[in-house]
Tab-separated table of N, CA and C in Angstrom:
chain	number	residue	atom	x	y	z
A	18	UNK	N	39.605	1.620	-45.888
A	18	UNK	CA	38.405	1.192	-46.606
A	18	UNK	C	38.827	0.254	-47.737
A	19	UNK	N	38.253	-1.218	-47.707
A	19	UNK	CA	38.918	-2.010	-48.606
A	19	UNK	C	37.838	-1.878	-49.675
A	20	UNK	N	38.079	-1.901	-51.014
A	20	UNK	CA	37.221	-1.895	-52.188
A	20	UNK	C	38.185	-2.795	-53.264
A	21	UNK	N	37.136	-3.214	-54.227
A	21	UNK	CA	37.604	-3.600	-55.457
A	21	UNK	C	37.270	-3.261	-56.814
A	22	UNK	N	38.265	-3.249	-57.790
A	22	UNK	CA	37.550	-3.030	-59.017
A	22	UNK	C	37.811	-3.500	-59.772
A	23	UNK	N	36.692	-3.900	-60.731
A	23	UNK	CA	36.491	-4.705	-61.835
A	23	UNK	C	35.629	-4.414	-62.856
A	24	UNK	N	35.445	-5.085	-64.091
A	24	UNK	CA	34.363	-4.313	-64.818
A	24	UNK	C	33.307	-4.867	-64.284
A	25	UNK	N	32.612	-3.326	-64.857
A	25	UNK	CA	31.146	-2.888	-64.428
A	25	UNK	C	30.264	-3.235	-65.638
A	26	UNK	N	28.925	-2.620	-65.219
A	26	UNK	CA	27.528	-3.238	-65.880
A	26	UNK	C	27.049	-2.050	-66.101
A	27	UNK	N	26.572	-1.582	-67.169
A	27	UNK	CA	25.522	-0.397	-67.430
A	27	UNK	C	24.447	-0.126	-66.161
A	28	UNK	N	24.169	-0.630	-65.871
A	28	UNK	CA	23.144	-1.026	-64.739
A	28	UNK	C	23.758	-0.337	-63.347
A	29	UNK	N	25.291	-0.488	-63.100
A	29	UNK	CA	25.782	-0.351	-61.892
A	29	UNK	C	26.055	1.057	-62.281
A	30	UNK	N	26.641	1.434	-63.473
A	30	UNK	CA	27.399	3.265	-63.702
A	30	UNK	C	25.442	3.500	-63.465
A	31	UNK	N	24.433	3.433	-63.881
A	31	UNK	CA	23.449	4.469	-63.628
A	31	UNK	C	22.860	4.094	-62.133
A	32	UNK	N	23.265	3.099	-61.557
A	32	UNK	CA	22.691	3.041	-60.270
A	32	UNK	C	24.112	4.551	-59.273
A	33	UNK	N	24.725	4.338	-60.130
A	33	UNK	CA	25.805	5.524	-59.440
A	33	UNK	C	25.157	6.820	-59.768
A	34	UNK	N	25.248	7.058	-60.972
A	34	UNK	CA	24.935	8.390	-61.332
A	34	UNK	C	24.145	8.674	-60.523
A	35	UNK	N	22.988	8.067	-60.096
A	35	UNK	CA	21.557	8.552	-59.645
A	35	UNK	C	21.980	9.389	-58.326
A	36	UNK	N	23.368	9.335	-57.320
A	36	UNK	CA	23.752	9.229	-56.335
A	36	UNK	C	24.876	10.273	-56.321
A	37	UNK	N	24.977	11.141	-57.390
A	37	UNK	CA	25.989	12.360	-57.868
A	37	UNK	C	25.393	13.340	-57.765
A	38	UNK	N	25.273	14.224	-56.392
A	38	UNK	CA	24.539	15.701	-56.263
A	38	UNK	C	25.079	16.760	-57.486
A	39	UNK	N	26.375	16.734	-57.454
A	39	UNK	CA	26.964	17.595	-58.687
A	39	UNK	C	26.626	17.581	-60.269
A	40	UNK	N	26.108	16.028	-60.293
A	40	UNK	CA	25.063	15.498	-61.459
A	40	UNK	C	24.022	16.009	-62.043
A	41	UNK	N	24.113	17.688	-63.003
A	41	UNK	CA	22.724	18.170	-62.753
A	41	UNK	C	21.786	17.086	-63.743
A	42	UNK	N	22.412	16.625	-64.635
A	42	UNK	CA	21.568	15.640	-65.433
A	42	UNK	C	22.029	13.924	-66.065
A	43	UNK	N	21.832	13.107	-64.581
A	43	UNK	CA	22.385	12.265	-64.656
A	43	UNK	C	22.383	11.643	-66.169
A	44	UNK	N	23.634	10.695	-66.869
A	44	UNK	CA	22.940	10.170	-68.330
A	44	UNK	C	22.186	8.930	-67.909
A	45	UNK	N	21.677	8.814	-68.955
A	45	UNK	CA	20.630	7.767	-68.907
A	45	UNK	C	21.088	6.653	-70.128
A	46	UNK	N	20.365	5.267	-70.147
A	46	UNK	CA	21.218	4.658	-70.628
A	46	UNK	C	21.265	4.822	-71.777
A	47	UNK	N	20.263	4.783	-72.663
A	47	UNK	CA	20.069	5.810	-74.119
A	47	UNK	C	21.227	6.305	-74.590
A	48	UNK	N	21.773	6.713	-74.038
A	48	UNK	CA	22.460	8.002	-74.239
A	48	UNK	C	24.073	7.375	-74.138
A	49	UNK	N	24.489	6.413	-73.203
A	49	UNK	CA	25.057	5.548	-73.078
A	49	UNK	C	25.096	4.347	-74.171
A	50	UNK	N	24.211	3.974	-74.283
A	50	UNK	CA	24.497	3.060	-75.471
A	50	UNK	C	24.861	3.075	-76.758
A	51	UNK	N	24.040	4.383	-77.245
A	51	UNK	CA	24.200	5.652	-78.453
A	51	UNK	C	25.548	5.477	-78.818
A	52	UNK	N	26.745	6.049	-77.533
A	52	UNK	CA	27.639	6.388	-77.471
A	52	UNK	C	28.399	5.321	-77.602
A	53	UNK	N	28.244	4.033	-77.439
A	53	UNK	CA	29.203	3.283	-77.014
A	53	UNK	C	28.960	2.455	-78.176
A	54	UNK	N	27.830	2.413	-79.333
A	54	UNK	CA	27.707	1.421	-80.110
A	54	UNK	C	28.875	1.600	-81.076
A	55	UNK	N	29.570	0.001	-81.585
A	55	UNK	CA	30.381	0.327	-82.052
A	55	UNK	C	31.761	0.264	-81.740
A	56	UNK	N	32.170	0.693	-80.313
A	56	UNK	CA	33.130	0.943	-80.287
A	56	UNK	C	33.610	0.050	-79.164
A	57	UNK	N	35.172	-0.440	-78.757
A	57	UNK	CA	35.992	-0.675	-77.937
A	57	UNK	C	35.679	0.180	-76.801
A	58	UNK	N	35.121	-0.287	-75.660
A	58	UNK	CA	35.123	0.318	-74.643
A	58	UNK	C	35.444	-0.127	-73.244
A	59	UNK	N	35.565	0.552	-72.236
A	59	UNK	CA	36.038	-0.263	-70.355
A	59	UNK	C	35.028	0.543	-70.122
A	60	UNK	N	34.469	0.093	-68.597
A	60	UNK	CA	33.808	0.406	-67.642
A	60	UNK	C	34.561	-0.531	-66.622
A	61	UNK	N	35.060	0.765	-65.579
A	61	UNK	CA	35.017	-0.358	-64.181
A	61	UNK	C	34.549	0.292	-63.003
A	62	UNK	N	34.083	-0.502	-62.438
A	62	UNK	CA	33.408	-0.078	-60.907
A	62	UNK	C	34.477	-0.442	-60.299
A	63	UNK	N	33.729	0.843	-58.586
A	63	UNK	CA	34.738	0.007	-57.817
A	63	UNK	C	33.512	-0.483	-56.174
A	64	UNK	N	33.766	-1.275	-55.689
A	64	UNK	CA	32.821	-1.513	-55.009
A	64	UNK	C	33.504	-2.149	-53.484
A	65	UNK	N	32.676	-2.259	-52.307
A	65	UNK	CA	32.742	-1.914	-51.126
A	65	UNK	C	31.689	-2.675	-50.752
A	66	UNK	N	31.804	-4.262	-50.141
A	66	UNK	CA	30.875	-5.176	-50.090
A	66	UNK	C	30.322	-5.417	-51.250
A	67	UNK	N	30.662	-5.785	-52.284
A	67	UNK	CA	29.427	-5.543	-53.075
A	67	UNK	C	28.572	-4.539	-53.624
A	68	UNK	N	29.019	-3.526	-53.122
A	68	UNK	CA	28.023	-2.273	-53.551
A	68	UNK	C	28.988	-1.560	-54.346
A	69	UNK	N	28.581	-1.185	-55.650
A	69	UNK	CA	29.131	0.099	-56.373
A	69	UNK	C	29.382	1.440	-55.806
A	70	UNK	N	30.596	1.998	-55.805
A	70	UNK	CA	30.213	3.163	-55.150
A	70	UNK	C	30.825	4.254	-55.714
A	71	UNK	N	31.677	3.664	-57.356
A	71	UNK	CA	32.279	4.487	-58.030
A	71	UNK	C	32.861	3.784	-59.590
A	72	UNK	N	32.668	4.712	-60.455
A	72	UNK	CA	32.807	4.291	-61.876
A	72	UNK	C	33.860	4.981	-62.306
A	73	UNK	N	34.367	4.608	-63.616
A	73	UNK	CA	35.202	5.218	-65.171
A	73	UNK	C	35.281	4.519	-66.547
A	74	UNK	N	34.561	5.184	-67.156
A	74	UNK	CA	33.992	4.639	-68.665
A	74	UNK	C	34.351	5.291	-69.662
A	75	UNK	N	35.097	4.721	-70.274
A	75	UNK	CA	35.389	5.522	-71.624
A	75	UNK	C	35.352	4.369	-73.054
A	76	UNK	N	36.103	4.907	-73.745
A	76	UNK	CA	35.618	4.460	-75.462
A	76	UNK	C	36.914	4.614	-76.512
A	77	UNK	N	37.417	3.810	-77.244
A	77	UNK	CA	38.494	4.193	-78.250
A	77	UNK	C	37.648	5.491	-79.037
A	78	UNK	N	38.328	6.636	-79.561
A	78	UNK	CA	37.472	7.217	-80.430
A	78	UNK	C	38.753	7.428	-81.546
A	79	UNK	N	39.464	6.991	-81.763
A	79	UNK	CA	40.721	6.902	-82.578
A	79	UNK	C	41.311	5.796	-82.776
A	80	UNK	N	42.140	5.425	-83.895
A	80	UNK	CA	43.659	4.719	-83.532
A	80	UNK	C	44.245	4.931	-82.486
A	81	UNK	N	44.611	3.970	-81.952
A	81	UNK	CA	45.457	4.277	-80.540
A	81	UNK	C	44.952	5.219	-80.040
A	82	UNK	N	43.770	5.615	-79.593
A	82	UNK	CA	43.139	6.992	-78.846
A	82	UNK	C	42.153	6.774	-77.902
A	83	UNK	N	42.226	6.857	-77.013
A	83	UNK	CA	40.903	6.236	-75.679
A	83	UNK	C	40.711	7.734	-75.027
A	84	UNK	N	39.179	7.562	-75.423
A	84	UNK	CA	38.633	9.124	-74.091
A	84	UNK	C	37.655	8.302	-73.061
A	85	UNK	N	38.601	8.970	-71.976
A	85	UNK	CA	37.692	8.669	-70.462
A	85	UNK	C	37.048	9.326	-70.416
A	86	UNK	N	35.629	9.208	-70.458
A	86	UNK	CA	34.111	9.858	-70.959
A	86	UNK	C	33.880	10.070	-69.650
A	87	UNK	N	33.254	9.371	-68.718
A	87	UNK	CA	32.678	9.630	-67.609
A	87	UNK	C	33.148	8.830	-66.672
A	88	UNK	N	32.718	9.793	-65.438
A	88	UNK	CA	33.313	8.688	-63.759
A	88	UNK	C	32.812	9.454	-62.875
A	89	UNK	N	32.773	8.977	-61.928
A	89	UNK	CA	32.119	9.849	-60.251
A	89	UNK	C	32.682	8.602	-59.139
A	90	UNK	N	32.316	9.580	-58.090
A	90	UNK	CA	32.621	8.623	-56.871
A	90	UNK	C	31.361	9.202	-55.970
A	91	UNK	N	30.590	8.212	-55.480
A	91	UNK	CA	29.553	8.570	-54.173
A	91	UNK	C	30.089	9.271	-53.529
A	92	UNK	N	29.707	10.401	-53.052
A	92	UNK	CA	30.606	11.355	-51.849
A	92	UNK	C	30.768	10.655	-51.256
A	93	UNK	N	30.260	10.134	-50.301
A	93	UNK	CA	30.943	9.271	-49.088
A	93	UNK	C	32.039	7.980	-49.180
A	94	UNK	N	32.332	8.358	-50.316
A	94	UNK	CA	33.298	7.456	-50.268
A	94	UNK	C	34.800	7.658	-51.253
A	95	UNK	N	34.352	9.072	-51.068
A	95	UNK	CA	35.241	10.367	-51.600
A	95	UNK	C	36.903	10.119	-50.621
A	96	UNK	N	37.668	10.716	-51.124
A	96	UNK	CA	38.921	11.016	-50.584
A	96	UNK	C	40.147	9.782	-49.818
A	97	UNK	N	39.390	8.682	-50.523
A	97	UNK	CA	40.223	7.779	-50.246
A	97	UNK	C	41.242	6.820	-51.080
A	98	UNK	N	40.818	7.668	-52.161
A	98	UNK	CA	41.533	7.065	-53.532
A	98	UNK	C	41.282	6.336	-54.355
A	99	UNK	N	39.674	6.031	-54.649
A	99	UNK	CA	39.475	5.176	-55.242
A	99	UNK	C	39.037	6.065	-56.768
A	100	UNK	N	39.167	7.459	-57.320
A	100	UNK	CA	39.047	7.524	-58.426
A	100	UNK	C	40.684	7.775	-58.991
A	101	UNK	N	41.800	7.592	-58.094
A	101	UNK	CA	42.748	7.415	-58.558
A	101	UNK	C	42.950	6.179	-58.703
A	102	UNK	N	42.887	4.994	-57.739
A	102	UNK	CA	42.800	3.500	-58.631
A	102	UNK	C	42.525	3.167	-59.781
A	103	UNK	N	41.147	3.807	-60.107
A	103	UNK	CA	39.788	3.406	-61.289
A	103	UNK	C	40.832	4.459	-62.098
A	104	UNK	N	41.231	5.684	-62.367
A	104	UNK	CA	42.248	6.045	-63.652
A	104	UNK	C	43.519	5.149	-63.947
A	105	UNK	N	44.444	4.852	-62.752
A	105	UNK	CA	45.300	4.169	-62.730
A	105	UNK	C	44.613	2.550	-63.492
A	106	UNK	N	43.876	1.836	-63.152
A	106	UNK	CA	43.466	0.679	-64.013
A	106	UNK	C	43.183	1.185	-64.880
A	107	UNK	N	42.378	1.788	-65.999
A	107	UNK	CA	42.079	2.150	-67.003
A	107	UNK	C	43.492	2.675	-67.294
A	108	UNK	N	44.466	3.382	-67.085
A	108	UNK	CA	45.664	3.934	-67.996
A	108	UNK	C	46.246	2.171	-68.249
A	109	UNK	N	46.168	1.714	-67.391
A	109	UNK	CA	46.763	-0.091	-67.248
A	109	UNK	C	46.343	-0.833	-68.720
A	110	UNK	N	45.229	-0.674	-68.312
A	110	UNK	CA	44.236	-1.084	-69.358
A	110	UNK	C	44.820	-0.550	-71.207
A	111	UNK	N	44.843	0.488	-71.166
A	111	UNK	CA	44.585	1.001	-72.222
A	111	UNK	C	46.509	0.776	-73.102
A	112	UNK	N	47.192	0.401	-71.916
A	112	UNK	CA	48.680	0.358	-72.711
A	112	UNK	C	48.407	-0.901	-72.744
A	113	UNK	N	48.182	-2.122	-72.181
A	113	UNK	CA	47.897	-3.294	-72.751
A	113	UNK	C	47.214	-3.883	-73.569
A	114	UNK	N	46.018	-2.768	-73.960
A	114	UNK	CA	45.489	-2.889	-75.347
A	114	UNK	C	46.173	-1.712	-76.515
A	115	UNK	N	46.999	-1.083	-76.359
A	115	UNK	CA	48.045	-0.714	-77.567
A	115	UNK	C	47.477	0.873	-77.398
A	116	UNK	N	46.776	1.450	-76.583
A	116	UNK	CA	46.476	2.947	-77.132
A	116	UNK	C	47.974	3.781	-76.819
A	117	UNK	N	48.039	4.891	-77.461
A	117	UNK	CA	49.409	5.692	-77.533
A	117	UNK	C	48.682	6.781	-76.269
A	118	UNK	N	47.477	7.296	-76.429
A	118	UNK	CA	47.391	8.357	-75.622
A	118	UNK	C	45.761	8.199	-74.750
A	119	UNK	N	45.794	8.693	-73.676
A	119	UNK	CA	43.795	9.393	-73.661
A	119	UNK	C	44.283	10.564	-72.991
A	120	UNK	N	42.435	11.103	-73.624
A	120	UNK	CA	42.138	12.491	-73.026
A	120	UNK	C	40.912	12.170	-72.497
A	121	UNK	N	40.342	13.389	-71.713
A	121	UNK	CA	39.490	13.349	-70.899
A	121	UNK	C	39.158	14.767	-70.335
A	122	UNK	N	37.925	15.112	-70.398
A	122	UNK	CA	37.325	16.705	-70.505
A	122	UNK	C	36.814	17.000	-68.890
A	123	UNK	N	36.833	17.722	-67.939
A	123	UNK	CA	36.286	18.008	-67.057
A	123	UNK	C	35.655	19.521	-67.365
A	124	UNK	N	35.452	19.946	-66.105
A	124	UNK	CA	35.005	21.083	-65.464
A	124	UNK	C	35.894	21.945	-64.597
A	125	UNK	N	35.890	23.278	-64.794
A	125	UNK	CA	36.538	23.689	-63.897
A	125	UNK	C	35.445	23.864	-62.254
A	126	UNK	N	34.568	23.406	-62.207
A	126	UNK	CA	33.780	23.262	-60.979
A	126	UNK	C	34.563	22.071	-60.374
A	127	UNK	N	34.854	20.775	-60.924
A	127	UNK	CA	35.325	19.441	-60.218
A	127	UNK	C	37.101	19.609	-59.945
A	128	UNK	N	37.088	20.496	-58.288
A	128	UNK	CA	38.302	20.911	-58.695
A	128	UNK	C	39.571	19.397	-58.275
A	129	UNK	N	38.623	18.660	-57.273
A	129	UNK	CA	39.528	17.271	-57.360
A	129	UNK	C	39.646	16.697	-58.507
A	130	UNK	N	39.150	16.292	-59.451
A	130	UNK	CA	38.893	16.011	-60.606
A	130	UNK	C	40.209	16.824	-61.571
A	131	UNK	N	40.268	18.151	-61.165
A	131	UNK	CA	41.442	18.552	-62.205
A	131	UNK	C	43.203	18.353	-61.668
A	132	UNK	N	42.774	18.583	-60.208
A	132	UNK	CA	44.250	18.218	-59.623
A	132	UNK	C	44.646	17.041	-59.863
A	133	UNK	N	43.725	15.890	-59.881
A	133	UNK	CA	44.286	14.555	-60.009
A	133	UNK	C	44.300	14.257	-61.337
A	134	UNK	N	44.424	15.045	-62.684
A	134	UNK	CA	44.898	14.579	-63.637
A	134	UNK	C	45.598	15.197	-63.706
A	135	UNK	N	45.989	16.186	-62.792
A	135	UNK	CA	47.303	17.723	-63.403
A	135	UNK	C	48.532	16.156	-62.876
A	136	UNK	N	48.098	16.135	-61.707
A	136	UNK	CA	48.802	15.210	-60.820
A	136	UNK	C	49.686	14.097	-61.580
A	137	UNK	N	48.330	13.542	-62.537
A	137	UNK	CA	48.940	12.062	-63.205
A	137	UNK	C	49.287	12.443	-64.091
A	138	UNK	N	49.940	13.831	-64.684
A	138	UNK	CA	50.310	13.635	-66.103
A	138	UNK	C	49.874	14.335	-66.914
A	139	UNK	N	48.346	14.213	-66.959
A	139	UNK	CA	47.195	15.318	-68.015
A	139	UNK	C	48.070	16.339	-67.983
A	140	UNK	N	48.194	16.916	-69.395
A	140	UNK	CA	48.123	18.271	-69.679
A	140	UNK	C	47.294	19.025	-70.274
A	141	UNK	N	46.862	20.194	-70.176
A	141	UNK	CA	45.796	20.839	-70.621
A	141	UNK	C	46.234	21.260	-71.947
A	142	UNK	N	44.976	20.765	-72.787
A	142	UNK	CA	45.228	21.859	-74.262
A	142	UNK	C	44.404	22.027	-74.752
A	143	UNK	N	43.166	22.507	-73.750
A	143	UNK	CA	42.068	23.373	-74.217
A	143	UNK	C	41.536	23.765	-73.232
A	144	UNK	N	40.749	24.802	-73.441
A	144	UNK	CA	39.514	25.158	-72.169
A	144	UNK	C	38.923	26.140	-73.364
A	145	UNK	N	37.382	25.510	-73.144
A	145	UNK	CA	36.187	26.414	-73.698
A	145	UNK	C	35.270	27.318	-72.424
A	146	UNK	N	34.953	27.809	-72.611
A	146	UNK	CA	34.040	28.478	-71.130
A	146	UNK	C	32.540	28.057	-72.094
A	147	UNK	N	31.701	27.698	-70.748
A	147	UNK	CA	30.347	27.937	-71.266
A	147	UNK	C	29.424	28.964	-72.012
A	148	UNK	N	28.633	28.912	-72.419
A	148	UNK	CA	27.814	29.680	-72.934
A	148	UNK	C	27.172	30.659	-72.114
A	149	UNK	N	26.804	30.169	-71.163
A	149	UNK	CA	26.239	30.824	-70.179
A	149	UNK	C	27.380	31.713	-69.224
A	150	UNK	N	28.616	31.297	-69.713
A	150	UNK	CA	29.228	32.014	-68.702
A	150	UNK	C	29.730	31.478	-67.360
A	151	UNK	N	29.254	30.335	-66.822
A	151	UNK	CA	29.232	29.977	-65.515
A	151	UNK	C	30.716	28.903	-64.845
A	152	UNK	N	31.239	28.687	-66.195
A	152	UNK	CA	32.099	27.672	-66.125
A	152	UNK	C	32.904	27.448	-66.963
A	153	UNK	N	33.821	26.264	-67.295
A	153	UNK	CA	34.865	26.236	-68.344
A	153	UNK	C	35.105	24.762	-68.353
A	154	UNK	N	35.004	24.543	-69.567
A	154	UNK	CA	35.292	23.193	-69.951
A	154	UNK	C	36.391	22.708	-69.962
A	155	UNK	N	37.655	21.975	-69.417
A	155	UNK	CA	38.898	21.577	-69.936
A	155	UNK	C	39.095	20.331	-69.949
A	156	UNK	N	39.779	20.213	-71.837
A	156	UNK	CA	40.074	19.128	-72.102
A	156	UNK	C	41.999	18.918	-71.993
A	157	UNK	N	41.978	17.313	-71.183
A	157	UNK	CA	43.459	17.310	-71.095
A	157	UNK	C	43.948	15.948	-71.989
A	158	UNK	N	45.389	16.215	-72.074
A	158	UNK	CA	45.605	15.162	-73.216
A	158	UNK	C	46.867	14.333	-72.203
A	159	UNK	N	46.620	12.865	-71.989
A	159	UNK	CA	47.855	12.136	-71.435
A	159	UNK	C	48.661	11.142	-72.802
A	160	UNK	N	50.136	11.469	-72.875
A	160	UNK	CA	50.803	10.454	-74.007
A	160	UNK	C	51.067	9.157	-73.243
A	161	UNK	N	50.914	7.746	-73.154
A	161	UNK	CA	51.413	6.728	-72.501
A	161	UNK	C	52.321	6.301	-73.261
A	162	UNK	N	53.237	5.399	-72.009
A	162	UNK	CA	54.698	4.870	-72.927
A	162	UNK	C	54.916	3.860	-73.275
């Protein structure tokens, strides 16, 4: 499956979200912009004809500090490596603009999601469990060189 990635458009990460069953509350752009005013940020898609079919967006929130906020991949176009590309460009990214480290928070529900940062490096140095009980938050921290 050939794809490419490049930066993305606010427009393309919520035409994704909309398309994330695991998504119980896709963000909206509000909420997105909120977040991003201000700051140094990437977005890149990755796309397949032309069509978006997977994101990773994050934000300096430090000196030398980048958090990869959000990303998904359309199921169907799951397991072929394209949210390891889209981390791999963004880690690219982020040593050529001078950051020392990122982190990045999952779920213990997204269990591809945790192998492939155990994988690249992430180490864990936190986990909160929900409130409700149902789940656990973990945040991992990568140092770049």
């Amino acid at each position: 499956m050939q794809y490419q990635i490049e930066l993305g458009t606010l427009g393309e990460l919520l035409e994704i979200e909309q398309q994330i069953p695991e998504f119980d509350n896709p963000k909206v752009k509000d909420v997105i912009v909120e977040r991003l005013h201000n700051c140094t940020s990437l977005l890149l898609v990755a796309k397949i004809d032309g069509k978006p079919v997977a994101y990773k967006l994050g934000y300096e929130c430090a000196v030398n500090h980048f958090y990869s906020w959000l990303g998904a991949v359309i199921p169907e176009y799951r397991g072929v490596g394209i949210a390891q590309s889209l981390l791999n460009e963004q880690e690219k990214w982020c040593q050529e603009h001078g950051y020392h480290s990122i982190s990045v928070k999952s779920m213990n529900r997204f269990r591809s999601m945790l192998m492939m940062l155990l994988k690249n490096n992430y180490r864990i140095i936190a986990c909160s469990p929900l409130s409700d009980g149902t789940d656990c938050k973990i945040k991992f921290l990568k140092h770049l060189n």
